Coordinates of C-alpha atoms and ligand atoms in Angstrom, one line a residue:
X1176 CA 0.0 0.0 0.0
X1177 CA 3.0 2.4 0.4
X1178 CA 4.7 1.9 -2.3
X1179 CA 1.5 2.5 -4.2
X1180 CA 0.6 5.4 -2.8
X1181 CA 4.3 7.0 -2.5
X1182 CA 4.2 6.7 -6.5
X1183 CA 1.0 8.2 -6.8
X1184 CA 2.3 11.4 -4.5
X1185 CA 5.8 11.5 -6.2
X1186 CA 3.4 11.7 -9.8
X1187 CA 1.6 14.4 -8.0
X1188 CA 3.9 16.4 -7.6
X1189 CA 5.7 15.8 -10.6
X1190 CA 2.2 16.7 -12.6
X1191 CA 1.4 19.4 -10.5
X1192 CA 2.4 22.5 -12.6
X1193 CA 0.2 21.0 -15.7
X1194 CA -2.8 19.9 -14.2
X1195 CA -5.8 22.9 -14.4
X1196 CA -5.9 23.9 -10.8
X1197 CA -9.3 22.9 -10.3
X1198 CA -11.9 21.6 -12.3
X1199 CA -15.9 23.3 -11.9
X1200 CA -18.3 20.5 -10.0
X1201 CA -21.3 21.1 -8.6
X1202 CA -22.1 19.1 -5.4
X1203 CA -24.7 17.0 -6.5
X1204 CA -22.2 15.7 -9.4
X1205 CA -19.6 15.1 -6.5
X1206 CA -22.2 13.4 -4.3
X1207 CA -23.5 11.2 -7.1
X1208 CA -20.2 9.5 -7.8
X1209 CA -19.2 9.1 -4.0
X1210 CA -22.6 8.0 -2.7
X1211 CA -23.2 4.7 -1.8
X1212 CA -24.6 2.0 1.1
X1213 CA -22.4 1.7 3.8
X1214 CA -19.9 -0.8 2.8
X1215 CA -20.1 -4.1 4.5
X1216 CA -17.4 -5.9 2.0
X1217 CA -14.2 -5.5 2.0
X1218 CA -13.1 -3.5 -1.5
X1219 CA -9.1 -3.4 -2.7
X1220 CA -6.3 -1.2 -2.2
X1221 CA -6.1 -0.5 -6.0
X1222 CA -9.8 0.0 -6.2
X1223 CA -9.9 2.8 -3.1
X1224 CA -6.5 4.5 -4.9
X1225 CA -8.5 5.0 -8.2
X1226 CA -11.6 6.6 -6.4
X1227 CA -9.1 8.8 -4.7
X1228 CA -7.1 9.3 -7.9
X1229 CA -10.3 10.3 -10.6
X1230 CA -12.3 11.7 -7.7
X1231 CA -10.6 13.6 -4.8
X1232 CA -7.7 14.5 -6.6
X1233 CA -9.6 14.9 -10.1
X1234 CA -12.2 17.3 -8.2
X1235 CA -9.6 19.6 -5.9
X1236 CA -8.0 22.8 -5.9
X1237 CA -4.4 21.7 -5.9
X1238 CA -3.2 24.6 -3.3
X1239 CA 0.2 23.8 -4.3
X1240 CA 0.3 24.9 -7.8
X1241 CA 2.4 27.5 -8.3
X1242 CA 0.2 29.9 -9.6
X1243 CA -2.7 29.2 -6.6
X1244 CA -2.5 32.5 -5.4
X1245 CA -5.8 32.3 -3.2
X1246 CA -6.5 33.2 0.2
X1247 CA -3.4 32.1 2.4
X1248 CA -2.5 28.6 1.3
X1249 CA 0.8 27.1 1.9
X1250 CA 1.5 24.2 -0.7
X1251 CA 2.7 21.8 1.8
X1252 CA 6.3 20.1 1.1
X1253 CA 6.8 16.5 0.2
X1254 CA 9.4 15.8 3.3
X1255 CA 6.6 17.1 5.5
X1256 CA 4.1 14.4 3.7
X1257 CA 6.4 11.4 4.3
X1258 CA 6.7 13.0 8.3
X1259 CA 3.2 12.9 8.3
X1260 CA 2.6 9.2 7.2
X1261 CA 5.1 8.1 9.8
X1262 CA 3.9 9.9 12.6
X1263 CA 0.8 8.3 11.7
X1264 CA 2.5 5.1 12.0
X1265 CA 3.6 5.6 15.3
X1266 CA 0.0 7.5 16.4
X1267 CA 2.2 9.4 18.8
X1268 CA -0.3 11.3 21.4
X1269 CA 1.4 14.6 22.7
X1270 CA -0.7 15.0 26.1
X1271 CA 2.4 15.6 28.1
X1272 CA 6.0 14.6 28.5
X1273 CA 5.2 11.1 29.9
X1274 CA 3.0 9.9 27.5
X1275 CA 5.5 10.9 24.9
X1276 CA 8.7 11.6 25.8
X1277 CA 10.8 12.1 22.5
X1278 CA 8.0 13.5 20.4
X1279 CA 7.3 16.4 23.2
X1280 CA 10.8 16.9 23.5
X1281 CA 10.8 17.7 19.5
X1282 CA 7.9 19.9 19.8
X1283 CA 9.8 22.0 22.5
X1284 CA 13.2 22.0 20.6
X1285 CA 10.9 23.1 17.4
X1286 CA 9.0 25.9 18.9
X1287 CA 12.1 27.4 20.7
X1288 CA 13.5 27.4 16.9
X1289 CA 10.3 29.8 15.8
X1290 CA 10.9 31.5 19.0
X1291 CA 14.4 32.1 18.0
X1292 CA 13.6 32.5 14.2
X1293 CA 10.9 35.1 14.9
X1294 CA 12.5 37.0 17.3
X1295 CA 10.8 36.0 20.7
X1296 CA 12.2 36.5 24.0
X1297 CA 13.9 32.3 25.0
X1298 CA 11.8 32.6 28.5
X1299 CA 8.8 32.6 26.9
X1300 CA 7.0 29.1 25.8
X1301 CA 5.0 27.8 23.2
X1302 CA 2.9 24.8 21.5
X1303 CA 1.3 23.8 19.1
X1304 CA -2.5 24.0 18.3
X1305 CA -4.5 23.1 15.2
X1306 CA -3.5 26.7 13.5
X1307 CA -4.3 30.3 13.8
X1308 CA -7.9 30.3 14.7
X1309 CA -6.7 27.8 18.3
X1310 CA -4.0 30.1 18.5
X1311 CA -5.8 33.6 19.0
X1312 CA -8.7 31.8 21.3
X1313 CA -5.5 30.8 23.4
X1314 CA -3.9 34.1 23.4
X1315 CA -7.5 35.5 24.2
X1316 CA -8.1 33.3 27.3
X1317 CA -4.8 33.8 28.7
X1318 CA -5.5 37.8 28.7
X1319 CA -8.7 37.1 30.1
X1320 CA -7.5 34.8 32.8
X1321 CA -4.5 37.7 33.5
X1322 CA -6.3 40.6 33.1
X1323 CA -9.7 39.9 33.8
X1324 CA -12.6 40.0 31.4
X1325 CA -12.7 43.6 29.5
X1326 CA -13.1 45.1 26.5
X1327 CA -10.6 43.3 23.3
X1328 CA -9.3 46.0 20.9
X1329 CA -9.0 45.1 17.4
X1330 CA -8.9 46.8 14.0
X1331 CA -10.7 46.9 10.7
X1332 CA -8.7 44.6 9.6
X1333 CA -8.1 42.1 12.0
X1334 CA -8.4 38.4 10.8
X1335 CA -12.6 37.3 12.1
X1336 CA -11.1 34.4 14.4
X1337 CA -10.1 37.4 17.2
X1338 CA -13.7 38.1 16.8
X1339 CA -15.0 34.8 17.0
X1340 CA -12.6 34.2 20.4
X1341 CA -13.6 36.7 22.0
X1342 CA -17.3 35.8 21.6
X1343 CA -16.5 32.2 22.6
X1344 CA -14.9 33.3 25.3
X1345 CA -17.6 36.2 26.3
X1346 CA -15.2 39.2 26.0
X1347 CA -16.7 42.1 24.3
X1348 CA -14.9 43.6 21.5
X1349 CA -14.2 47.0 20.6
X1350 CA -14.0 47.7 16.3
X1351 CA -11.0 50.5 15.6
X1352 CA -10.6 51.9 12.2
X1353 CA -7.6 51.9 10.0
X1354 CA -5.4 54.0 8.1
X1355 CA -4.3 54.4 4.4
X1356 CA -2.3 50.7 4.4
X1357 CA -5.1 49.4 6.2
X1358 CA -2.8 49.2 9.4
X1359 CA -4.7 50.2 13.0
X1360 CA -5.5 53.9 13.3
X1361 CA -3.1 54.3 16.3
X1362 CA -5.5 58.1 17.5
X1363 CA -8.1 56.1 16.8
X1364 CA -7.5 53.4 19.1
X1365 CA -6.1 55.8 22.0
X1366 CA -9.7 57.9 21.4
X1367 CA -11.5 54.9 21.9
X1368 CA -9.8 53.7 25.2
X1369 CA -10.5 57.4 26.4
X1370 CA -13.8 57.3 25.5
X1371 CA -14.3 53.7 27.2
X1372 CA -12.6 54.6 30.2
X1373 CA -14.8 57.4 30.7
X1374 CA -18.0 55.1 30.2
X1375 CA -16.8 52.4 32.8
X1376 CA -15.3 49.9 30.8
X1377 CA -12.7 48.0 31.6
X1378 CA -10.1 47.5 28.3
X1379 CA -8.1 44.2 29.0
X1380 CA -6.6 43.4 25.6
X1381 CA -4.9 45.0 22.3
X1382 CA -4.4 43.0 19.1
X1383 CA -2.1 43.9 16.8
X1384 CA -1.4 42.1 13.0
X1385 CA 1.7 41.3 11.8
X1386 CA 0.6 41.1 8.1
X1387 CA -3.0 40.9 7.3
X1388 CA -5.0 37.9 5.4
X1389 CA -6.7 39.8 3.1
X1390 CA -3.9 43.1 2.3
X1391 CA -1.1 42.0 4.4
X1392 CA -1.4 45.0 6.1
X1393 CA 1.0 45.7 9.2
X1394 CA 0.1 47.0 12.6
X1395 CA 2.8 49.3 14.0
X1396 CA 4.1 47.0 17.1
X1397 CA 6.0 49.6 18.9
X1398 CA 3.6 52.2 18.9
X1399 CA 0.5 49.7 19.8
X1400 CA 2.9 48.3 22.8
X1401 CA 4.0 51.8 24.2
X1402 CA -0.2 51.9 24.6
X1403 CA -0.4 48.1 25.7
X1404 CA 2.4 49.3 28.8
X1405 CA 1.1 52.5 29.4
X1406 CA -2.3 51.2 29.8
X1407 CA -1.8 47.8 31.5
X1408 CA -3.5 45.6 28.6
X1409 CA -2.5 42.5 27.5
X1410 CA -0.6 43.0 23.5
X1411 CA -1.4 40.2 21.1
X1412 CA 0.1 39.6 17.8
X1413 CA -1.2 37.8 15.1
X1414 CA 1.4 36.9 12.8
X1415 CA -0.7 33.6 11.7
X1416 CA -0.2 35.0 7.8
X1417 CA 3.4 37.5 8.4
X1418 CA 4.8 36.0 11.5
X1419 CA 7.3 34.2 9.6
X1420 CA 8.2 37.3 7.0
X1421 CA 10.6 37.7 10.5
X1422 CA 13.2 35.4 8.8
X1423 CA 13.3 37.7 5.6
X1424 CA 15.8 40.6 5.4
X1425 CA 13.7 42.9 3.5
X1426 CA 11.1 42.2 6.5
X1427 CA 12.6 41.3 9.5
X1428 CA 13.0 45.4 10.6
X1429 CA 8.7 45.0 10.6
X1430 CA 9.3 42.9 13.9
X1431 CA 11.8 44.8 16.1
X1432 CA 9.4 44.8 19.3
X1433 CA 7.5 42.1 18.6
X1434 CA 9.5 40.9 21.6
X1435 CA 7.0 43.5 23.8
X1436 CA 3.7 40.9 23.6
X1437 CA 2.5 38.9 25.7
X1438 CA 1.1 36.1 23.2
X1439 CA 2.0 35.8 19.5
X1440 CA 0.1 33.4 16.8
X1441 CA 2.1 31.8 14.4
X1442 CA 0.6 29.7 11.4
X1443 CA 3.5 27.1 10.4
X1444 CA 1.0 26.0 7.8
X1445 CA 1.3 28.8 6.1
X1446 CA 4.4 30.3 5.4
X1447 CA 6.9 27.8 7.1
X1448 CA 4.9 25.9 3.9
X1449 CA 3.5 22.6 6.1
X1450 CA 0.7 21.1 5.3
X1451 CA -2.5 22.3 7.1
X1452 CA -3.0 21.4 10.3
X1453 CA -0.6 23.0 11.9
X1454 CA -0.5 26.5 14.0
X1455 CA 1.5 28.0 16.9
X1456 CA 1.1 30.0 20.3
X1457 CA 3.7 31.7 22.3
X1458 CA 2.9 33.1 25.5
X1459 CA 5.9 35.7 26.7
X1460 CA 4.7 34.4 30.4
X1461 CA 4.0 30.4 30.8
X1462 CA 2.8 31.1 34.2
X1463 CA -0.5 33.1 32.5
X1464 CA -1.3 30.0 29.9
X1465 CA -1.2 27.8 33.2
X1466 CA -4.0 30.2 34.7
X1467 CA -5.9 29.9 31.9
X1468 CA -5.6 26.5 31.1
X1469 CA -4.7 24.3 34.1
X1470 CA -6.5 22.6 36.2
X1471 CA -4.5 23.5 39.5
X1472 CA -3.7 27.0 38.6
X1473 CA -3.8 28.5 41.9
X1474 CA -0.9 26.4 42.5
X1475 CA 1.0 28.6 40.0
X1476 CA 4.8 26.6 39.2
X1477 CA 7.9 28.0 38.0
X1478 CA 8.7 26.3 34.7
X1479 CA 12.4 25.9 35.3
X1480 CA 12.2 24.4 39.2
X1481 CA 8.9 21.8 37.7
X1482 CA 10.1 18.6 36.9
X1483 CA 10.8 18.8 33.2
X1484 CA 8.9 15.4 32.9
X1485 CA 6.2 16.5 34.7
X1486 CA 5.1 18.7 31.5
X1487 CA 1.8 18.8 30.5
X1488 CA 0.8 20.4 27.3
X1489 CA -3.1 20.4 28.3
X1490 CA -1.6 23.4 30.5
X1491 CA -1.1 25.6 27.6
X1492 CA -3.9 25.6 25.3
X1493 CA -7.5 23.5 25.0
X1494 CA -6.5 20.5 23.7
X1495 CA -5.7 17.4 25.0
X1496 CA -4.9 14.9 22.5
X1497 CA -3.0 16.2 20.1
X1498 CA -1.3 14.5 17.2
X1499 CA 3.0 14.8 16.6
X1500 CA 2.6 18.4 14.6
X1501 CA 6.3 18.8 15.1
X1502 CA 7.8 16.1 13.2
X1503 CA 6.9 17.5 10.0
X1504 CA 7.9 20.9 11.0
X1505 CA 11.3 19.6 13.0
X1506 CA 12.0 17.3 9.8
X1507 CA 11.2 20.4 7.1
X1508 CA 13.3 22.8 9.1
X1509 CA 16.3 20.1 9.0
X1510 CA 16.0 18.5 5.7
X1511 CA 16.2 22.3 3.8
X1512 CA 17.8 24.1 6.7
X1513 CA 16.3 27.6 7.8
X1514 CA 18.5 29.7 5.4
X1515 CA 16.4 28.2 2.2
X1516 CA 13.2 28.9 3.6
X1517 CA 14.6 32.4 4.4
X1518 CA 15.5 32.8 1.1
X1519 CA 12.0 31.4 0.0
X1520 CA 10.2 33.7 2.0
X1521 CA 12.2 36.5 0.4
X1522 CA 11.5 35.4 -3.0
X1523 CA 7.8 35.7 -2.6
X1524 CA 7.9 38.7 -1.2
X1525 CA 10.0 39.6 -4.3
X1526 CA 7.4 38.4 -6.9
X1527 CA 4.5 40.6 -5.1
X1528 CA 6.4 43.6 -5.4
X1529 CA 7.3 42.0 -9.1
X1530 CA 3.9 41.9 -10.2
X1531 CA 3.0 45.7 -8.5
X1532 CA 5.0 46.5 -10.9
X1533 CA 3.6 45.2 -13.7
X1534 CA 0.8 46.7 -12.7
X1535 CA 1.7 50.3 -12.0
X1536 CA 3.3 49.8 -15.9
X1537 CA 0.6 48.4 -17.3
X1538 CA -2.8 50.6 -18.8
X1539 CA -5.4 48.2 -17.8
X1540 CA -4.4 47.8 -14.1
X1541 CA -4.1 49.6 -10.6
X1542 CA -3.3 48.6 -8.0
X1543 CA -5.7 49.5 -4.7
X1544 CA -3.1 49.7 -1.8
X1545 CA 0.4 49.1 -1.9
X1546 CA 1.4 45.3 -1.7
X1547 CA 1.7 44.4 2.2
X1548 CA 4.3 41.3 2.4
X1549 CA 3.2 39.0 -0.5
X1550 CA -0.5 40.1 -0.4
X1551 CA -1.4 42.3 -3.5
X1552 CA -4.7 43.9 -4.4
X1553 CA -5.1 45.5 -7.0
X1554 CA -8.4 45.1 -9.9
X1555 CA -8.8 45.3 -14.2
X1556 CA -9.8 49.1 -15.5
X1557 CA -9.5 49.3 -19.2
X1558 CA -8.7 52.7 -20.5
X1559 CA -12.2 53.9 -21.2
X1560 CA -15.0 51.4 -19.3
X1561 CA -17.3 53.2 -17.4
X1562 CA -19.9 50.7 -15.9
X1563 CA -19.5 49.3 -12.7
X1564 CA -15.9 48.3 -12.0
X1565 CA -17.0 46.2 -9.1
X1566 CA -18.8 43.9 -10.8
X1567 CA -16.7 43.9 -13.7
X1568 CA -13.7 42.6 -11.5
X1569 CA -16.0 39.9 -10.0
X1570 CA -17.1 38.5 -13.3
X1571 CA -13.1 38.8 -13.8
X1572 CA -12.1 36.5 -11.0
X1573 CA -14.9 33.7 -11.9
X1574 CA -13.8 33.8 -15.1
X1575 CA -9.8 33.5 -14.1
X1576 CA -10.9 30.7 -11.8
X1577 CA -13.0 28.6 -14.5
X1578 CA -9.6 28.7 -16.6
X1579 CA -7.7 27.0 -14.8
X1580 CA -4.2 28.5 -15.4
X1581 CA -4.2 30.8 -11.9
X1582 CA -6.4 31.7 -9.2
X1583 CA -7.0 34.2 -7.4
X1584 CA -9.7 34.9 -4.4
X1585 CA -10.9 38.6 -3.4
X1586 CA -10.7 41.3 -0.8
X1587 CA -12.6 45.2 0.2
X1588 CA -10.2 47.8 0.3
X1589 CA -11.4 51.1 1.1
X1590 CA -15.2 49.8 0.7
X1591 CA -13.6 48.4 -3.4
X1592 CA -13.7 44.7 -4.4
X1593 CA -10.5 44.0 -4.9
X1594 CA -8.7 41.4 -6.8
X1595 CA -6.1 39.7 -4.4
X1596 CA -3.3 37.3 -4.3
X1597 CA -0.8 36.0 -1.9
X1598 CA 2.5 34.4 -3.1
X1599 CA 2.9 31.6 -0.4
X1600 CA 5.0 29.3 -2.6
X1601 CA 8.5 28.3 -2.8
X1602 CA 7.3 27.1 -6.2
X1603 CA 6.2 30.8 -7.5
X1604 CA 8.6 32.3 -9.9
X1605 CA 8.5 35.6 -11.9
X1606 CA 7.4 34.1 -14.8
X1607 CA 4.3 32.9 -13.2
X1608 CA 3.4 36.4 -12.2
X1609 CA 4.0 37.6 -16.1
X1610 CA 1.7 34.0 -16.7
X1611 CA -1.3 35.8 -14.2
X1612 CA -1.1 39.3 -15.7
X1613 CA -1.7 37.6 -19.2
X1614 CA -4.2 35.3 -17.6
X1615 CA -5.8 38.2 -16.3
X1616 CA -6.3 40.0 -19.1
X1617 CA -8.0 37.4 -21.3
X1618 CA -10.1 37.0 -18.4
X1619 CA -10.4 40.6 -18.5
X1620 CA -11.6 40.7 -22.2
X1621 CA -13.9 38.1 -22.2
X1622 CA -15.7 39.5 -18.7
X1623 CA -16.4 43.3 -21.0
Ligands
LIG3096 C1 -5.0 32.3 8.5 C2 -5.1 33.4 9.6 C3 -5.8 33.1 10.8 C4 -6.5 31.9 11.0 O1 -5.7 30.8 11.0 P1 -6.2 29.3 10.7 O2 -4.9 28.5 10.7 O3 -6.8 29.3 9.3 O4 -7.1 28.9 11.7 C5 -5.8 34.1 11.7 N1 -5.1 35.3 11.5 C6 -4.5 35.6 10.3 C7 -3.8 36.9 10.1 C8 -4.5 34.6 9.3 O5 -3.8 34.8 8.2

């Protein structure tokens, strides 16, 4: 069964570049081929590989084309699928130290490489969690369990799962606008503490993004933390989509205090390129994840006097059983070494600012904010149309999508449908940006 299946991924990946990345199906076409009784027989290996083959694969977005530019998709990297299949084999189950003692060692080691990578003080600790959305619920609830519950600030433009923690969690949350890049209105957020301050209520928390989902805008850290110390609330950064633009040079002066917060989300499926299912959260205190999170936290433990094999990661975030996230991500880091996916990082950065300027050259183009990282929005005006530009540029995007040479999903800037990319792809080259603009403007013709 291996062998089978490791030649059908190595073909995979060696047909990924030529296959259309994804083929229109309804979900009624879908269901009628999959449907069928439970099955009571047993059916063969060869047999469940061909439905997987003409089916699953035949019907998916393959996210790790190199000219997928949608929403923020890393495309996985084959030594991280082989980690996978292995730490299947063993069905590893990191509860704590005891109940597996290599594996959480690995995870440690791992996340004090992010911590390092990223810039994050070494007495701070981390695990990991199912991805960003875990993370930011786990930031959320150790503020709330430190601070109290209060009011969470976040912008415009913060990513919907700070929102959604914060109503899991009961915190209310407080909406502040944003500037020209789409990065937090820093007066805006110091009027709105004022004015909730004077009305009673008790501000607890401040999130700040380190790149944005949708523009890849970026908050200013320092100036949000100054606020943060001067008014006792808890700073988290989401860098679930940036975080790891750290370990770019052209980047890495974004994160100079990112060493001032108190929680940071980190998405290592996204641009540490693993395969989903696999996020981060470092807490600058390990003592405020125990409060929220253990069972004894009144009996609050220093992490260095605790017996080191008395570690247990149900202390620092909701889950318990949790599957080995960090071989994949120990084994990626090791196999290409962290200079390579520096230099990867760097290169997409470089073929967002590539294709700005293609844009700001072209006639038929503009771009709608600057890119932010590898995120670019931007949307088709040909000299001389004059109906709706909005709709013009969604018909534009379905009909990019339908062909099946690059993709792109969408974004609002400044109340504008936007179209938007992200390069997230060690895969990308220039040439596939030239490959979308020309893409883009049959699209563009055929949507008139
Ligand atoms: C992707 C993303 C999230 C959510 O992360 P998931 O891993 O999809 O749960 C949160 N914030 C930002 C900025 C993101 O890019």
């Amino acid at each position: 069964m291996g062998a089978k299946a490791l030649d059908w991924v190595a073909d995979y990946y060696d047909s990924l570049r030529d296959r259309p990345l994804v083929r229109p199906s309804t979900s009624a076409e879908l269901r009628a081929r999959l449907a069928e009784p439970v099955p009571q027989e047993p059916c063969a290996f060869d047999c469940l590989m061909r439905t997987m083959d003409e089916i699953v694969a035949g019907f998916s977005r393959h996210n790790a084309h190199p000219r997928f530019f949608g929403y923020v998709s890393s495309p996985g990297a084959p030594v991280a699928t082989v980690a996978t299949m292995i730490a299947a084999a063993m069905n590893i189950n990191l509860t704590s130290w005891r109940s597996a003692p290599a594996a959480a060692e690995l995870e440690l080691l791992t996340v004090n490489w992010i911590k390092e990578v990223v810039g994050y003080p070494s007495e701070s600790l981390g695990v990991l969690v199912s991805g960003g959305s875990m993370a930011n619920l786990a930031a959320l609830a150790a503020a709330r369990a430190v601070k109290g519950n209060g009011l969470v600030y976040v912008s415009e433009e913060t990513h919907f799962s700070l929102r959604k923690a914060a109503r899991l969690l009961g915190m209310p949350v407080r909406t502040v606008p944003v500037k020209d890049r789409l990065e937090l209105d820093i007066e805006g957020l110091e009027r709105a503490l004022r004015e909730d301050r004077v009305a009673g209520r008790s501000p607890v928390c401040v999130v700040a993004t380190a790149g944005s989902a949708g523009t890849g805008a970026f908050d200013t850290l320092g100036q949000i933390a100054a606020i943060a110390r001067r008014e006792g609330l808890w700073l988290h950064v989401d860098g679930a989509y940036g975080g790891f633009a750290a370990l770019a040079p052209s980047a890495r002066a974004l994160f100079a205090e990112i060493g001032e917060a108190d929680s940071v989300s980190l998405d290592p499926h996204k641009w540490l390129y693993l395969p989903v299912g696999c996020g981060c959260i470092l807490y600058k205190d390990p003592a405020a994840a125990r409060s929220a999170f253990s069972d004894n936290a009144e009996f609050t433990r220093v992490v260095g006097l605790e017996q080191d094999e008395a570690f247990a990661f149900w202390d620092y975030g909701p889950e318990l059983s949790r599957p080995f996230r960090a071989l994949p991500l120990w084994m990626l880091m090791k196999s290409v070494g962290v200079r390579a996916i520096a230099e990867a990082i760097e290169e997409n950065l470089a073929c967002a600012r590539y294709f700005e300027e293609l844009v700001r050259a072209s006639e038929d183009f503009e771009m709608l904010v600057p890119v932010g990282l590898s995120i670019f929005c931007f949307r088709y005006r040909p000299p001389g149309f004059e109906g709706d530009l909005d709709a013009l540029n969604e018909r534009v995007m379905i009909a990019l999508q339908r062909g099946g040479s690059s993709y792109l999903s969408n974004a609002r800037v400044h109340g504008k449908f936007a179209l938007r990319g992200c390069v997230l792809n060690y895969r990308t080259s220039r040439r596939d940006m030239e490959v979308l603009l020309d893409d883009l403007r049959v699209a563009g013709r055929r949507s008139l």
